[in-house]
């Protein structure tokens, strides 16, 4: 069902939803795929969200089929559904690809589609899906990404029931304009690089402080960890992990990846330990 203008989520609602999805992936999956609603609201309001928007985001994800009500040890809560776990795992694959550059010799995945004007909304949804997976647009209805993105493209096409309207190929780029020129035309490399540099500026100082700290407070670790995950999670969905050979020499992706992994190493265990206290019944 499409949303009317009045039903469209506000900026606050969108942020609550994205932070909640980051929370599900980074915290809830590691806590047995279940979350207590009271503890979740407390943890997410500590990160700057308001309780009403958190509950609304939970409700929306429940309607979407990501969450099912389930009480444990006298606590009301929600369990992640198979659909949620599949979506989060697919997101992990995209994030991992951006952290590991593709091999140029593995080739490319090409997607071409022909969707009639009467189904324009579906066409827009497909292009949105491909863009969010990191595909670049190199011509009219022609999209390209490293070959390893084939399964992700097939899932996106199947979800929209557009398999019959699409042609998907995997192969080598053998002739034509220089490959670097094609890549620069298909992706906004300057914008992607800028986002990586912004991530570095946001967290490199904090990484140094945490490395030198004798003790790291659990609440601070949790808040910083969730912020890092939520910030990073959005970046690779514009970058499918292009081969190094087609990227600028000063590409900041590797430095951003190194910083991200350093922050996760420092914070993850402490953040989960802090969150675990909210999975216990109040005494």
mmCIF file of C-alpha atoms in Angstrom:
data_model
loop_
_atom_site.group_PDB
_atom_site.id
_atom_site.type_symbol
_atom_site.label_atom_id
_atom_site.label_comp_id
_atom_site.label_asym_id
_atom_site.label_seq_id
_atom_site.Cartn_x
_atom_site.Cartn_y
_atom_site.Cartn_z
ATOM 1 C CA UNK A 1 0.000 0.000 0.000
ATOM 2 C CA UNK A 2 1.437 3.384 -0.966
ATOM 3 C CA UNK A 3 1.740 6.124 1.596
ATOM 4 C CA UNK A 4 -0.235 9.321 1.294
ATOM 5 C CA UNK A 5 1.574 12.585 1.854
ATOM 6 C CA UNK A 6 0.298 12.741 5.401
ATOM 7 C CA UNK A 7 1.457 9.187 6.113
ATOM 8 C CA UNK A 8 5.033 9.697 4.965
ATOM 9 C CA UNK A 9 7.488 9.451 7.820
ATOM 10 C CA UNK A 10 8.997 12.656 9.121
ATOM 11 C CA UNK A 11 12.744 13.213 9.402
ATOM 12 C CA UNK A 12 12.534 12.208 13.068
ATOM 13 C CA UNK A 13 10.610 9.044 12.201
ATOM 14 C CA UNK A 14 13.084 8.135 9.460
ATOM 15 C CA UNK A 15 16.024 8.602 11.823
ATOM 16 C CA UNK A 16 14.300 6.484 14.461
ATOM 17 C CA UNK A 17 13.753 3.727 11.913
ATOM 18 C CA UNK A 18 17.346 3.750 10.631
ATOM 19 C CA UNK A 19 18.802 3.782 14.144
ATOM 20 C CA UNK A 20 16.436 0.967 15.154
ATOM 21 C CA UNK A 21 17.573 -1.126 12.165
ATOM 22 C CA UNK A 22 21.197 -0.492 13.173
ATOM 23 C CA UNK A 23 20.285 -1.526 16.720
ATOM 24 C CA UNK A 24 18.655 -4.731 15.488
ATOM 25 C CA UNK A 25 21.702 -5.664 13.467
ATOM 26 C CA UNK A 26 24.420 -4.627 15.908
ATOM 27 C CA UNK A 27 22.818 -5.469 19.257
ATOM 28 C CA UNK A 28 19.664 -7.591 19.034
ATOM 29 C CA UNK A 29 21.076 -10.303 16.776
ATOM 30 C CA UNK A 30 23.953 -10.777 19.190
ATOM 31 C CA UNK A 31 21.495 -11.045 22.097
ATOM 32 C CA UNK A 32 19.634 -14.054 20.718
ATOM 33 C CA UNK A 33 17.419 -12.253 18.156
ATOM 34 C CA UNK A 34 15.032 -11.025 20.850
ATOM 35 C CA UNK A 35 14.647 -7.643 22.553
ATOM 36 C CA UNK A 36 12.657 -6.388 25.542
ATOM 37 C CA UNK A 37 10.604 -3.391 24.475
ATOM 38 C CA UNK A 38 11.153 -1.426 27.702
ATOM 39 C CA UNK A 39 14.922 -1.924 27.580
ATOM 40 C CA UNK A 40 15.006 -1.099 23.877
ATOM 41 C CA UNK A 41 13.182 2.173 24.431
ATOM 42 C CA UNK A 42 15.585 3.098 27.245
ATOM 43 C CA UNK A 43 18.659 2.266 25.181
ATOM 44 C CA UNK A 44 17.478 4.135 22.119
ATOM 45 C CA UNK A 45 16.267 7.213 23.966
ATOM 46 C CA UNK A 46 19.742 7.369 25.507
ATOM 47 C CA UNK A 47 21.040 7.761 21.957
ATOM 48 C CA UNK A 48 18.912 10.872 21.402
ATOM 49 C CA UNK A 49 15.622 9.479 20.099
ATOM 50 C CA UNK A 50 12.294 10.094 21.794
ATOM 51 C CA UNK A 51 10.281 7.216 23.196
ATOM 52 C CA UNK A 52 7.228 7.819 21.020
ATOM 53 C CA UNK A 53 9.233 7.702 17.786
ATOM 54 C CA UNK A 54 11.015 4.529 18.910
ATOM 55 C CA UNK A 55 7.705 2.801 19.613
ATOM 56 C CA UNK A 56 6.369 3.992 16.257
ATOM 57 C CA UNK A 57 9.456 2.626 14.494
ATOM 58 C CA UNK A 58 8.988 -0.720 16.248
ATOM 59 C CA UNK A 59 5.325 -0.767 15.219
ATOM 60 C CA UNK A 60 6.229 -0.037 11.584
ATOM 61 C CA UNK A 61 8.794 -2.837 11.501
ATOM 62 C CA UNK A 62 6.256 -5.195 13.039
ATOM 63 C CA UNK A 63 3.782 -4.322 10.267
ATOM 64 C CA UNK A 64 6.565 -4.886 7.756
ATOM 65 C CA UNK A 65 7.018 -8.421 9.064
ATOM 66 C CA UNK A 66 10.372 -7.897 10.777
ATOM 67 C CA UNK A 67 9.216 -8.298 14.380
ATOM 68 C CA UNK A 68 6.854 -10.618 16.232
ATOM 69 C CA UNK A 69 5.574 -10.087 19.759
ATOM 70 C CA UNK A 70 7.080 -12.461 22.290
ATOM 71 C CA UNK A 71 7.387 -12.206 26.071
ATOM 72 C CA UNK A 72 10.285 -13.726 27.963
ATOM 73 C CA UNK A 73 10.881 -13.939 31.704
ATOM 74 C CA UNK A 74 7.850 -11.729 32.270
ATOM 75 C CA UNK A 75 9.126 -9.010 29.905
ATOM 76 C CA UNK A 76 7.213 -7.876 26.849
ATOM 77 C CA UNK A 77 9.339 -7.869 23.759
ATOM 78 C CA UNK A 78 9.845 -8.777 20.144
ATOM 79 C CA UNK A 79 11.736 -11.455 18.268
ATOM 80 C CA UNK A 80 13.343 -10.985 14.873
ATOM 81 C CA UNK A 81 11.513 -12.853 12.113
ATOM 82 C CA UNK A 82 13.230 -14.895 9.391
ATOM 83 C CA UNK A 83 12.460 -12.032 6.982
ATOM 84 C CA UNK A 84 14.298 -9.564 9.238
ATOM 85 C CA UNK A 85 17.273 -11.875 9.652
ATOM 86 C CA UNK A 86 17.460 -12.398 5.893
ATOM 87 C CA UNK A 87 17.342 -8.643 5.224
ATOM 88 C CA UNK A 88 19.967 -7.891 7.874
ATOM 89 C CA UNK A 89 22.222 -10.617 6.509
ATOM 90 C CA UNK A 90 21.842 -9.230 2.981
ATOM 91 C CA UNK A 91 22.802 -5.813 4.336
ATOM 92 C CA UNK A 92 25.858 -7.326 5.973
ATOM 93 C CA UNK A 93 26.915 -8.727 2.601
ATOM 94 C CA UNK A 94 26.775 -5.295 0.983
ATOM 95 C CA UNK A 95 28.666 -3.686 3.860
ATOM 96 C CA UNK A 96 31.321 -6.394 3.734
ATOM 97 C CA UNK A 97 31.737 -5.962 -0.024
ATOM 98 C CA UNK A 98 32.510 -2.284 0.400
ATOM 99 C CA UNK A 99 35.138 -3.189 2.983
ATOM 100 C CA UNK A 100 36.767 -5.698 0.628
ATOM 101 C CA UNK A 101 37.445 -4.321 -2.882
ATOM 102 C CA UNK A 102 36.370 -6.571 -5.737
ATOM 103 C CA UNK A 103 38.905 -8.279 -7.959
ATOM 104 C CA UNK A 104 38.968 -6.670 -11.397
ATOM 105 C CA UNK A 105 39.443 -10.050 -13.047
ATOM 106 C CA UNK A 106 36.157 -11.354 -11.616
ATOM 107 C CA UNK A 107 34.225 -9.176 -14.060
ATOM 108 C CA UNK A 108 31.007 -7.192 -13.807
ATOM 109 C CA UNK A 109 27.296 -7.694 -13.322
ATOM 110 C CA UNK A 110 25.130 -5.826 -15.854
ATOM 111 C CA UNK A 111 21.402 -5.264 -15.389
ATOM 112 C CA UNK A 112 19.195 -4.006 -18.198
ATOM 113 C CA UNK A 113 15.450 -3.665 -17.830
ATOM 114 C CA UNK A 114 12.422 -2.660 -19.861
ATOM 115 C CA UNK A 115 9.515 -1.674 -17.645
ATOM 116 C CA UNK A 116 6.479 -0.070 -19.363
ATOM 117 C CA UNK A 117 5.358 3.455 -18.600
ATOM 118 C CA UNK A 118 2.228 2.033 -16.965
ATOM 119 C CA UNK A 119 4.493 0.490 -14.299
ATOM 120 C CA UNK A 120 6.629 3.585 -13.765
ATOM 121 C CA UNK A 121 6.410 3.300 -9.977
ATOM 122 C CA UNK A 122 7.914 -0.195 -10.162
ATOM 123 C CA UNK A 123 10.675 1.106 -12.427
ATOM 124 C CA UNK A 124 11.538 3.793 -9.917
ATOM 125 C CA UNK A 125 11.566 1.229 -7.110
ATOM 126 C CA UNK A 126 13.925 -1.012 -9.070
ATOM 127 C CA UNK A 127 16.342 1.822 -9.819
ATOM 128 C CA UNK A 128 16.166 2.794 -6.157
ATOM 129 C CA UNK A 129 16.981 -0.786 -5.130
ATOM 130 C CA UNK A 130 19.922 -0.989 -7.531
ATOM 131 C CA UNK A 131 21.252 2.386 -6.406
ATOM 132 C CA UNK A 132 21.020 1.382 -2.758
ATOM 133 C CA UNK A 133 22.999 -1.780 -3.551
ATOM 134 C CA UNK A 134 25.793 0.320 -5.037
ATOM 135 C CA UNK A 135 25.051 -0.225 -8.731
ATOM 136 C CA UNK A 136 26.158 2.521 -11.094
ATOM 137 C CA UNK A 137 24.095 3.762 -14.039
ATOM 138 C CA UNK A 138 26.073 3.778 -17.317
ATOM 139 C CA UNK A 139 23.242 4.227 -19.822
ATOM 140 C CA UNK A 140 19.509 4.179 -20.351
ATOM 141 C CA UNK A 141 18.250 1.408 -18.034
ATOM 142 C CA UNK A 142 21.745 -0.122 -17.858
ATOM 143 C CA UNK A 143 23.244 -0.654 -14.419
ATOM 144 C CA UNK A 144 26.585 -2.151 -13.455
ATOM 145 C CA UNK A 145 28.426 -3.396 -10.375
ATOM 146 C CA UNK A 146 31.178 -5.919 -9.606
ATOM 147 C CA UNK A 147 30.142 -9.470 -10.533
ATOM 148 C CA UNK A 148 29.769 -10.534 -6.917
ATOM 149 C CA UNK A 149 26.688 -8.282 -6.672
ATOM 150 C CA UNK A 150 24.722 -10.695 -8.904
ATOM 151 C CA UNK A 151 22.815 -12.423 -6.040
ATOM 152 C CA UNK A 152 21.850 -9.056 -4.535
ATOM 153 C CA UNK A 153 20.584 -7.833 -7.908
ATOM 154 C CA UNK A 154 18.590 -11.020 -8.458
ATOM 155 C CA UNK A 155 16.959 -10.658 -5.020
ATOM 156 C CA UNK A 156 16.025 -7.032 -5.693
ATOM 157 C CA UNK A 157 14.512 -7.913 -9.085
ATOM 158 C CA UNK A 158 12.618 -10.932 -7.731
ATOM 159 C CA UNK A 159 11.200 -8.948 -4.800
ATOM 160 C CA UNK A 160 9.545 -6.599 -7.295
ATOM 161 C CA UNK A 161 8.416 -9.490 -9.538
ATOM 162 C CA UNK A 162 10.295 -7.971 -12.488
ATOM 163 C CA UNK A 163 12.351 -10.978 -13.548
ATOM 164 C CA UNK A 164 10.619 -11.164 -16.938
ATOM 165 C CA UNK A 165 11.358 -7.492 -17.615
ATOM 166 C CA UNK A 166 15.075 -7.695 -16.840
ATOM 167 C CA UNK A 167 18.180 -9.083 -18.509
ATOM 168 C CA UNK A 168 21.130 -9.782 -16.214
ATOM 169 C CA UNK A 169 24.630 -10.568 -17.464
ATOM 170 C CA UNK A 170 27.986 -11.279 -15.869
ATOM 171 C CA UNK A 171 31.148 -10.802 -17.907
ATOM 172 C CA UNK A 172 34.296 -8.848 -18.647
ATOM 173 C CA UNK A 173 34.582 -5.295 -19.904
ATOM 174 C CA UNK A 174 36.668 -5.784 -23.032
ATOM 175 C CA UNK A 175 36.524 -2.651 -25.190
ATOM 176 C CA UNK A 176 35.276 0.892 -25.497
ATOM 177 C CA UNK A 177 36.001 3.959 -23.417
ATOM 178 C CA UNK A 178 38.601 3.566 -20.675
ATOM 179 C CA UNK A 179 37.186 1.582 -17.763
ATOM 180 C CA UNK A 180 38.100 4.351 -15.326
ATOM 181 C CA UNK A 181 36.032 6.815 -17.381
ATOM 182 C CA UNK A 182 33.054 4.471 -17.401
ATOM 183 C CA UNK A 183 33.274 4.024 -13.636
ATOM 184 C CA UNK A 184 33.482 7.756 -13.035
ATOM 185 C CA UNK A 185 30.418 8.231 -15.238
ATOM 186 C CA UNK A 186 28.472 5.533 -13.404
ATOM 187 C CA UNK A 187 29.295 6.478 -9.830
ATOM 188 C CA UNK A 188 29.702 9.798 -8.083
ATOM 189 C CA UNK A 189 33.128 8.875 -6.737
ATOM 190 C CA UNK A 190 33.730 12.358 -5.343
ATOM 191 C CA UNK A 191 30.560 12.152 -3.232
ATOM 192 C CA UNK A 192 31.348 8.648 -1.991
ATOM 193 C CA UNK A 193 34.893 9.697 -1.111
ATOM 194 C CA UNK A 194 33.557 12.763 0.697
ATOM 195 C CA UNK A 195 31.316 10.546 2.865
ATOM 196 C CA UNK A 196 34.260 8.343 3.784
ATOM 197 C CA UNK A 197 36.303 11.420 4.701
ATOM 198 C CA UNK A 198 33.452 12.728 6.853
ATOM 199 C CA UNK A 199 33.399 9.399 8.716
ATOM 200 C CA UNK A 200 37.142 9.663 9.323
ATOM 201 C CA UNK A 201 36.831 13.231 10.610
ATOM 202 C CA UNK A 202 33.953 12.243 12.882
ATOM 203 C CA UNK A 203 35.720 9.340 14.611
ATOM 204 C CA UNK A 204 39.502 9.432 14.235
ATOM 205 C CA UNK A 205 39.946 11.647 17.314
ATOM 206 C CA UNK A 206 37.616 9.459 19.368
ATOM 207 C CA UNK A 207 39.549 6.362 18.295
ATOM 208 C CA UNK A 208 42.747 7.901 19.656
ATOM 209 C CA UNK A 209 41.058 8.861 22.945
ATOM 210 C CA UNK A 210 39.595 5.385 23.386
ATOM 211 C CA UNK A 211 42.918 3.735 22.614
ATOM 212 C CA UNK A 212 44.663 5.785 25.282
ATOM 213 C CA UNK A 213 41.886 5.500 27.904
ATOM 214 C CA UNK A 214 42.635 3.383 30.959
ATOM 215 C CA UNK A 215 38.905 2.672 31.426
ATOM 216 C CA UNK A 216 36.058 3.001 28.921
ATOM 217 C CA UNK A 217 32.633 3.640 30.419
ATOM 218 C CA UNK A 218 30.045 1.087 29.267
ATOM 219 C CA UNK A 219 27.353 3.629 28.461
ATOM 220 C CA UNK A 220 29.796 5.700 26.425
ATOM 221 C CA UNK A 221 30.973 2.565 24.622
ATOM 222 C CA UNK A 222 27.392 1.608 23.742
ATOM 223 C CA UNK A 223 26.413 5.087 22.507
ATOM 224 C CA UNK A 224 29.583 5.480 20.459
ATOM 225 C CA UNK A 225 29.330 1.957 19.047
ATOM 226 C CA UNK A 226 25.721 2.397 17.920
ATOM 227 C CA UNK A 227 26.611 5.780 16.415
ATOM 228 C CA UNK A 228 29.551 4.291 14.512
ATOM 229 C CA UNK A 229 27.446 1.398 13.193
ATOM 230 C CA UNK A 230 24.565 3.655 12.167
ATOM 231 C CA UNK A 231 26.902 6.109 10.433
ATOM 232 C CA UNK A 232 28.904 3.412 8.669
ATOM 233 C CA UNK A 233 25.897 1.296 7.637
ATOM 234 C CA UNK A 234 24.737 3.979 5.199
ATOM 235 C CA UNK A 235 28.082 4.449 3.449
ATOM 236 C CA UNK A 236 28.682 1.182 1.568
ATOM 237 C CA UNK A 237 25.221 1.210 0.017
ATOM 238 C CA UNK A 238 26.593 3.703 -2.520
ATOM 239 C CA UNK A 239 29.869 1.822 -2.923
ATOM 240 C CA UNK A 240 29.829 -1.841 -3.969
ATOM 241 C CA UNK A 241 33.540 -2.211 -3.301
ATOM 242 C CA UNK A 242 34.920 -1.240 -6.687
ATOM 243 C CA UNK A 243 38.282 -2.724 -7.744
ATOM 244 C CA UNK A 244 41.267 -0.657 -6.653
ATOM 245 C CA UNK A 245 42.445 -0.358 -10.275
ATOM 246 C CA UNK A 246 39.501 1.886 -11.218
ATOM 247 C CA UNK A 247 39.613 4.153 -8.158
ATOM 248 C CA UNK A 248 41.546 7.406 -7.648
ATOM 249 C CA UNK A 249 44.966 7.085 -6.010
ATOM 250 C CA UNK A 250 43.866 9.141 -2.992
ATOM 251 C CA UNK A 251 40.646 7.123 -2.441
ATOM 252 C CA UNK A 252 39.820 7.358 1.273
ATOM 253 C CA UNK A 253 37.807 4.124 1.489
ATOM 254 C CA UNK A 254 40.642 1.938 2.886
ATOM 255 C CA UNK A 255 41.432 4.454 5.637
ATOM 256 C CA UNK A 256 37.742 4.649 6.570
ATOM 257 C CA UNK A 257 37.485 0.845 6.651
ATOM 258 C CA UNK A 258 40.536 0.611 8.906
ATOM 259 C CA UNK A 259 39.060 3.180 11.291
ATOM 260 C CA UNK A 260 35.652 1.467 11.327
ATOM 261 C CA UNK A 261 37.144 -1.910 12.143
ATOM 262 C CA UNK A 262 39.342 -0.363 14.829
ATOM 263 C CA UNK A 263 36.322 1.260 16.482
ATOM 264 C CA UNK A 264 34.326 -1.977 16.390
ATOM 265 C CA UNK A 265 37.223 -3.889 17.950
ATOM 266 C CA UNK A 266 37.489 -1.390 20.798
ATOM 267 C CA UNK A 267 33.778 -0.908 21.470
ATOM 268 C CA UNK A 268 31.729 -3.951 20.550
ATOM 269 C CA UNK A 269 32.307 -6.106 23.624
ATOM 270 C CA UNK A 270 31.822 -3.211 26.038
ATOM 271 C CA UNK A 271 28.703 -2.012 24.201
ATOM 272 C CA UNK A 272 27.091 -5.448 24.309
ATOM 273 C CA UNK A 273 27.925 -5.831 27.994
ATOM 274 C CA UNK A 274 26.226 -2.505 28.706
ATOM 275 C CA UNK A 275 23.150 -3.430 26.646
ATOM 276 C CA UNK A 276 22.863 -6.854 28.304
ATOM 277 C CA UNK A 277 21.778 -5.239 31.560
ATOM 278 C CA UNK A 278 18.573 -4.105 29.829
ATOM 279 C CA UNK A 279 17.722 -7.701 28.921
ATOM 280 C CA UNK A 280 17.225 -8.559 32.612
ATOM 281 C CA UNK A 281 13.997 -8.257 34.581
ATOM 282 C CA UNK A 282 14.027 -5.316 37.005
ATOM 283 C CA UNK A 283 14.577 -6.470 40.550
#
